[in-house]
Tab-separated table of C-alpha atoms in Angstrom:
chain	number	residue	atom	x	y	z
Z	1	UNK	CA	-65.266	-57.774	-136.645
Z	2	UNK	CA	-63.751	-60.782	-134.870
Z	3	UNK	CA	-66.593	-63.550	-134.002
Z	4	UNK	CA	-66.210	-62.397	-129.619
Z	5	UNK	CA	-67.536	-59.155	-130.513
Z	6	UNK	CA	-69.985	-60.215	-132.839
Z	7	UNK	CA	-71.286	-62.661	-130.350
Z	8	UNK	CA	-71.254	-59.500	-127.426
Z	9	UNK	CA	-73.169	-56.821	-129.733
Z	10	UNK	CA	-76.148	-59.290	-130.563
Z	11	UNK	CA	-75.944	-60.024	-127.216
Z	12	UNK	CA	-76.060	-56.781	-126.762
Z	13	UNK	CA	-78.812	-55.952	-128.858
Z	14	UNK	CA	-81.129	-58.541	-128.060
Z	15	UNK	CA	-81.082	-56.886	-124.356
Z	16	UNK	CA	-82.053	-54.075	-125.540
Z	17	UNK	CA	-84.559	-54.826	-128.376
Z	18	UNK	CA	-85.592	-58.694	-127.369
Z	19	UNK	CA	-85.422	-59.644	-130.824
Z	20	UNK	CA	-83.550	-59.000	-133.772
Z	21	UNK	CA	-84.090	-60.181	-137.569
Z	22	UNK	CA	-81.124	-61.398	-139.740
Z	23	UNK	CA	-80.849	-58.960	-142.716
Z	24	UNK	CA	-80.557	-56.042	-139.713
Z	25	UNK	CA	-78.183	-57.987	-137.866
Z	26	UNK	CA	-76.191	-58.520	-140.898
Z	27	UNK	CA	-76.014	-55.168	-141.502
Z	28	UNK	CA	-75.376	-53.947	-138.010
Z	29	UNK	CA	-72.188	-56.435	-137.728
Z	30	UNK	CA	-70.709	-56.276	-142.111
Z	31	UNK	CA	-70.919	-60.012	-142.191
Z	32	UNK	CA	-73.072	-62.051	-144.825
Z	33	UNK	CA	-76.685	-63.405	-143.295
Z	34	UNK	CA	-75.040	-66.711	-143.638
Z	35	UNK	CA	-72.586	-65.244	-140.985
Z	36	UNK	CA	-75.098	-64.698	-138.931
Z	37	UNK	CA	-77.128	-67.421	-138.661
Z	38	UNK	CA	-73.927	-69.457	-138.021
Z	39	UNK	CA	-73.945	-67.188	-134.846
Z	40	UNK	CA	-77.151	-67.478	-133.894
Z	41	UNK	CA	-76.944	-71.092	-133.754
Z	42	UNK	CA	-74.017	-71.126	-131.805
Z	43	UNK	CA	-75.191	-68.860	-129.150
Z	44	UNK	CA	-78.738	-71.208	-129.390
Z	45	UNK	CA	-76.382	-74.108	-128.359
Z	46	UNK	CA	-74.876	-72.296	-125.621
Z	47	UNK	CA	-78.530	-71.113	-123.926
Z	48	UNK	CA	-78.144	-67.472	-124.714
Z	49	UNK	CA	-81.089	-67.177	-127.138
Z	50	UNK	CA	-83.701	-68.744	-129.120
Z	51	UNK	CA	-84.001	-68.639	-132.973
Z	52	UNK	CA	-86.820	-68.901	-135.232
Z	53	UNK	CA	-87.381	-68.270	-138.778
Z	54	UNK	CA	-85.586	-65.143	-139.627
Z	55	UNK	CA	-84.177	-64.057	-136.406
Z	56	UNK	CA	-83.449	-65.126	-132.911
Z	57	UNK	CA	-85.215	-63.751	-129.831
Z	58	UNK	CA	-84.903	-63.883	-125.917
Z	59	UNK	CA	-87.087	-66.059	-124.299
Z	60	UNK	CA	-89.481	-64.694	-121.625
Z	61	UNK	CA	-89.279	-66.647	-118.277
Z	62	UNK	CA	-93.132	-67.230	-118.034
Z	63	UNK	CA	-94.408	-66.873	-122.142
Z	64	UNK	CA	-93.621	-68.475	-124.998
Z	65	UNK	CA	-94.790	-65.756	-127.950
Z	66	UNK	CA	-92.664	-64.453	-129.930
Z	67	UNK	CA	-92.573	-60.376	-129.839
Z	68	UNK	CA	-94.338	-58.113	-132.040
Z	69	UNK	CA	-91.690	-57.083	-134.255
Z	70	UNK	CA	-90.029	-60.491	-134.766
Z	71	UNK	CA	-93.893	-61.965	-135.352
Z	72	UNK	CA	-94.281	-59.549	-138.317
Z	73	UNK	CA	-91.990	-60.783	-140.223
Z	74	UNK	CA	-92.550	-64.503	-140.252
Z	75	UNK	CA	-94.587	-65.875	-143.229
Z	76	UNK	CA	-94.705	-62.168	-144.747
Z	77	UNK	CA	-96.448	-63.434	-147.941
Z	78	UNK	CA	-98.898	-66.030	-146.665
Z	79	UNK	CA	-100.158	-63.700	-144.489
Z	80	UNK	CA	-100.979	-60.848	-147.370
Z	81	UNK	CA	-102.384	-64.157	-149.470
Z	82	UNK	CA	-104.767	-65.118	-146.320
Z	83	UNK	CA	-105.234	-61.467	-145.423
Z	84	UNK	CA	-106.855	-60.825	-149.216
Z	85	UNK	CA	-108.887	-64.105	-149.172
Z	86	UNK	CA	-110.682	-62.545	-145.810
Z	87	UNK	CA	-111.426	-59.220	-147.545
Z	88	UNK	CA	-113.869	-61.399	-149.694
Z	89	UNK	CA	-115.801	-61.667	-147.065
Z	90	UNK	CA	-116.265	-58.011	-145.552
Z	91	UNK	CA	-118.702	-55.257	-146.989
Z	92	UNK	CA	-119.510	-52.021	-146.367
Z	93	UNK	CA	-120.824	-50.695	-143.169
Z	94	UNK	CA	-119.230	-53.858	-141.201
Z	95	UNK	CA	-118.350	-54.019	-137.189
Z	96	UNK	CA	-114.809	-56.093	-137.214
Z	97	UNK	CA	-113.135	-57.446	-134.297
Z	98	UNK	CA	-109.645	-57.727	-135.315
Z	99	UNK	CA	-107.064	-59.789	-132.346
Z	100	UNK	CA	-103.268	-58.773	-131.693
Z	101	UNK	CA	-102.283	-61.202	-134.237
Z	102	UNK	CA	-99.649	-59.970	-137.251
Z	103	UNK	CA	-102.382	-61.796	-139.877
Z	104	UNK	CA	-104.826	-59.269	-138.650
Z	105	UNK	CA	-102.155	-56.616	-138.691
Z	106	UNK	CA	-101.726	-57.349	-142.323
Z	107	UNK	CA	-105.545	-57.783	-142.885
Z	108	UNK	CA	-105.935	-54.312	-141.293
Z	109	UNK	CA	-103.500	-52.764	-143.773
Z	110	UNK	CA	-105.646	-54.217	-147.096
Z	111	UNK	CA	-109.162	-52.663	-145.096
Z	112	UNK	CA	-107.293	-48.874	-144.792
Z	113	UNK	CA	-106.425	-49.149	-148.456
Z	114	UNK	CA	-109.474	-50.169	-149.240
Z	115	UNK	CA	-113.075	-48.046	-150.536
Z	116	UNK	CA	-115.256	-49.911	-147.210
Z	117	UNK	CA	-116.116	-47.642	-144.534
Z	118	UNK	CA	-116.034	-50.054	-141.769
Z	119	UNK	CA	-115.581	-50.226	-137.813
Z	120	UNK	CA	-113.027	-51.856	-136.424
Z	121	UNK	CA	-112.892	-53.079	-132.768
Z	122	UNK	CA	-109.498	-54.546	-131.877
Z	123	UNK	CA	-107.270	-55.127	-128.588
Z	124	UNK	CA	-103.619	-54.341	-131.095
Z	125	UNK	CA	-101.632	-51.363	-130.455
Z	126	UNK	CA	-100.685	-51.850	-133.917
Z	127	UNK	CA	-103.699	-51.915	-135.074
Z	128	UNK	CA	-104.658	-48.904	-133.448
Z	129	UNK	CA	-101.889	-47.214	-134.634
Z	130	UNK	CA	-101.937	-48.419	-138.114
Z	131	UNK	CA	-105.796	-46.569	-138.474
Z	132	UNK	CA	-104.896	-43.249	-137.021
Z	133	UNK	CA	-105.030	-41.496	-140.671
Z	134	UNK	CA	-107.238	-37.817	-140.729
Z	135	UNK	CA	-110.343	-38.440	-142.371
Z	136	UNK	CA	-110.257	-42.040	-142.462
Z	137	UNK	CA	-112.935	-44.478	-143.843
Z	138	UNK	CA	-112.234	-46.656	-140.868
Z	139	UNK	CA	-114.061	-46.010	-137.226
Z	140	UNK	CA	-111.733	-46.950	-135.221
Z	141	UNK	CA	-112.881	-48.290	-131.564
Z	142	UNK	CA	-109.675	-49.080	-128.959
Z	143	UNK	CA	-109.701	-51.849	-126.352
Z	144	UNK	CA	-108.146	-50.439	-123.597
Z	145	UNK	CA	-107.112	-52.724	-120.679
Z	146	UNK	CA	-103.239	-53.213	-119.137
Z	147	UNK	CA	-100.500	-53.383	-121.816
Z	148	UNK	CA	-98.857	-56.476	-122.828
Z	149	UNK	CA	-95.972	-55.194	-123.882
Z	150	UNK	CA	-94.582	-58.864	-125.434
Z	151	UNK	CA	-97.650	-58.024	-127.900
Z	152	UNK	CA	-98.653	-54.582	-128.174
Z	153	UNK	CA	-101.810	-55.566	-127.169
Z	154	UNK	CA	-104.245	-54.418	-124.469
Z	155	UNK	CA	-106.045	-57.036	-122.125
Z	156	UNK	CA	-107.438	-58.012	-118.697
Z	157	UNK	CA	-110.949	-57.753	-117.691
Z	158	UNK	CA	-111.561	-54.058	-118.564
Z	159	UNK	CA	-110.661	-54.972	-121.811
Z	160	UNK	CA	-113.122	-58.092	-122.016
Z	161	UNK	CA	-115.829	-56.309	-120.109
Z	162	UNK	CA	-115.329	-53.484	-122.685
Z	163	UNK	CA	-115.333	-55.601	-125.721
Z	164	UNK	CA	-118.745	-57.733	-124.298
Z	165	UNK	CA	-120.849	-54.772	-124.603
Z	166	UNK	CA	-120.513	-55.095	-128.897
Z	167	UNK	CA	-121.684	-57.308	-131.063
Z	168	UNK	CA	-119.506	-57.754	-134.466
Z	169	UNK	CA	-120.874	-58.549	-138.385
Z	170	UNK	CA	-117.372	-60.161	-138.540
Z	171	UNK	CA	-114.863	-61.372	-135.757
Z	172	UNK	CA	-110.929	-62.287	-137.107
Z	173	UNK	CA	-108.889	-64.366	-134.712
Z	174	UNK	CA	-105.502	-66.008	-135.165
Z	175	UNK	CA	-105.099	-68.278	-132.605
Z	176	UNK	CA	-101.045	-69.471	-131.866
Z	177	UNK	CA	-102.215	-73.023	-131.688
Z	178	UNK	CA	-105.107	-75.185	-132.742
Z	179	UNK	CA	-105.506	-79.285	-132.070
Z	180	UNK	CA	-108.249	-81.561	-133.113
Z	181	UNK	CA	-108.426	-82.549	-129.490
Z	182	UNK	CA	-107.852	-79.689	-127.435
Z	183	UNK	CA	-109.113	-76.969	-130.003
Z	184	UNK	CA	-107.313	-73.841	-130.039
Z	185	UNK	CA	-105.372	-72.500	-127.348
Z	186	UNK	CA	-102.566	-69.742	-126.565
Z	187	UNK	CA	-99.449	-68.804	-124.183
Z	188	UNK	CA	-101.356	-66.134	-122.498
Z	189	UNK	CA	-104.327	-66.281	-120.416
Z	190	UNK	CA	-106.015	-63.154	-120.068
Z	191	UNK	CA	-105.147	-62.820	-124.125
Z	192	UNK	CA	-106.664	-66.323	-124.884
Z	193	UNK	CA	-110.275	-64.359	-122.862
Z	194	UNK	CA	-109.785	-61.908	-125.389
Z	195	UNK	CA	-110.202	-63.862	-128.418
Z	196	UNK	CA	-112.959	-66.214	-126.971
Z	197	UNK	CA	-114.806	-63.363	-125.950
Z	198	UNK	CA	-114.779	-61.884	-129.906
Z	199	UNK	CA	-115.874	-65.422	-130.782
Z	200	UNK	CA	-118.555	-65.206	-128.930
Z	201	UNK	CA	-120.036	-62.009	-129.570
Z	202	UNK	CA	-119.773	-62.131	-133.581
Z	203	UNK	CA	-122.427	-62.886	-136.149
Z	204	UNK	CA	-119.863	-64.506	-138.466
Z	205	UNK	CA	-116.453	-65.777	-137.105
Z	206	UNK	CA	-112.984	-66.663	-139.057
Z	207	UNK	CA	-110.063	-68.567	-137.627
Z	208	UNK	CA	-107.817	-67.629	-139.895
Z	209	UNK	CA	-104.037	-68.939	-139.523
Z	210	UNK	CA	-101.034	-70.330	-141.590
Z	211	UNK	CA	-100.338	-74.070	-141.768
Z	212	UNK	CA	-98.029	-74.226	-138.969
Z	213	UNK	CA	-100.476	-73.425	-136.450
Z	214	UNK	CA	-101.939	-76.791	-136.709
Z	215	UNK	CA	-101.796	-79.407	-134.840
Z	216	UNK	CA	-99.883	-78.497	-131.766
Z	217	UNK	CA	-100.854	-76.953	-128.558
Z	218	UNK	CA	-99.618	-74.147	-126.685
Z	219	UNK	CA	-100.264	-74.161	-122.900
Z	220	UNK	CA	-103.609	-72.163	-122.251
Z	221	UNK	CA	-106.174	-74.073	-123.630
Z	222	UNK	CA	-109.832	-71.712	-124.374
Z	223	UNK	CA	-113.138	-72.310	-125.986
Z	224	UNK	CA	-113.345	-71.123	-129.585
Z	225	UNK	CA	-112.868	-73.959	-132.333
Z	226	UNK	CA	-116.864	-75.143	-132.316
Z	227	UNK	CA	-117.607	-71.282	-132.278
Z	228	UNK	CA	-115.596	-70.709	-135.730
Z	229	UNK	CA	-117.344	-71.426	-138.557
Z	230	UNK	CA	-114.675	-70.365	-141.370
Z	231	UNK	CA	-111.105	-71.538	-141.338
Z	232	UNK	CA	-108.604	-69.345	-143.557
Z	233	UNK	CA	-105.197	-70.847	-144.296
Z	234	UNK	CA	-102.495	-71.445	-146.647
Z	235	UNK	CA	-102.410	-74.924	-147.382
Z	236	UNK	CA	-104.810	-77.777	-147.966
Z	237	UNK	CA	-105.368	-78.968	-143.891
Z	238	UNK	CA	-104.914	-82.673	-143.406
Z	239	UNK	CA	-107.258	-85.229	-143.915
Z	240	UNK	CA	-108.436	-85.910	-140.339
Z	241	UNK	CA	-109.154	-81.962	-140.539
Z	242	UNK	CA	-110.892	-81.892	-143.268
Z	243	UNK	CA	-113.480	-84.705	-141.938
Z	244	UNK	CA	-113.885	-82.620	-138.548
Z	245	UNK	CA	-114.227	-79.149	-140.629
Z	246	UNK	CA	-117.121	-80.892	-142.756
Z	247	UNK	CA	-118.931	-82.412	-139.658
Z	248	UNK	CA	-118.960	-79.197	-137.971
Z	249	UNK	CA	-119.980	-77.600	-140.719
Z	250	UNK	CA	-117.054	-75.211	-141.457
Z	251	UNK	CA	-116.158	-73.506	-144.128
Z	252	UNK	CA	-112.115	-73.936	-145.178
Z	253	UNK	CA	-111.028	-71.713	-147.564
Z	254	UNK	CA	-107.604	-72.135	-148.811
């Protein structure tokens, strides 16, 4: 396949899908991944999409997050490692409020698999999906609300009015962004309520997020980091995070 038509079918694709990962693309066209990437940063150059770690997606005019299916498959294995450390802290009988994020996606998988009977609050389609099994340990409790389709998840205020009449053992949030001086914040508004909101009404809550979440800021800025009181992450957080964690009195857990 000559590089033109290469360049028109991801084109092509990525209209149609709104992101695409490398190993599929390099199957879809018979070139090497190396091939493809070489692509993909030629059409970057040229404006006609963005890349990221293991794909390349179009850009929405008014949000920054990646889509669901490209989101899955970034930081596949620090996600499982962070997903199992969080299991340590979840027993039997537990109310969960689980976010849209892919980490809880993953942490979601390990808690069907598992023995706990357990309820599980969330705002994912994914989720949802994920815990549709017939006789199923899990209780599974949908946040309805208007579809965000970028996300798969549900939100808007019938989903936070919903979600304020429980009260969790255990809320799980993966915020896109966090900053020592602006705390954590998001692309989306009305999906940044939703996370507060589980924050707020949770006995214990986890921020729980790989390393490259850290110190930079997305756009909608929302109340959370003084409400978390476990951080869960891949790698050792920087100094000037460590001395904020330990006056606040959070627990990091690596």
């Amino acid at each position: 396949m000559l590089k033109i038509e290469r360049f028109a079918r991801i084109e092509e694709e990525l209209k149609k899908k709104g992101s695409l990962e490398i190993p599929s693309l390099s199957q879809m066209l018979g070139c090497s991944e190396e091939t493809v990437r070489r692509d993909l940063r030629e059409l970057e150059s040229v404006g006609k999409l963005n890349r990221i770690r293991g794909g390349a997606y179009l850009s929405d005019k008014y949000d920054k997050t990646y889509a669901s299916p490209l989101r899955k498959t970034l930081y596949q294995q620090e996600k499982s490692q962070m997903s199992q450390k969080a299991m340590e802290f979840i027993h039997d009988r537990d109310v969960l409020f689980l976010d849209s994020s892919t980490t809880c996606l993953t942490l979601a998988g390990l808690l069907l698999n598992s023995k706990l009977s357990l309820t599980i609050v969330t705002n994912s389609m994914m989720i949802c999906s994920l815990c549709t099994e017939p006789n199923s340990h899990i209780n599974l409790i949908c946040l309805g609300g208007s579809l965000r389709a970028r996300t798969l998840s549900f939100v808007g205020y019938h989903t936070t009015d919903i979600l304020s009449t429980y009260y969790a053992d255990c809320a799980f949030i993966s915020s896109p962004k966090a900053t020592l001086s602006e705390g954590l914040s998001d692309n989306y508004l009305n999906e940044a309520r939703v996370r507060e909101s589980m924050l707020k009404h949770a006995r214990r809550r986890f921020l729980i997020m790989d390393h490259t979440k850290f110190d930079e800021s997305a756009n909608i800025r929302f109340n959370g980091l003084e409400l978390v009181d476990t951080i869960i992450t891949d790698a050792p957080l920087s100094a000037e995070w460590a001395a904020f964690c330990q006056s606040q009195n959070i627990n990091v857990v690596t």
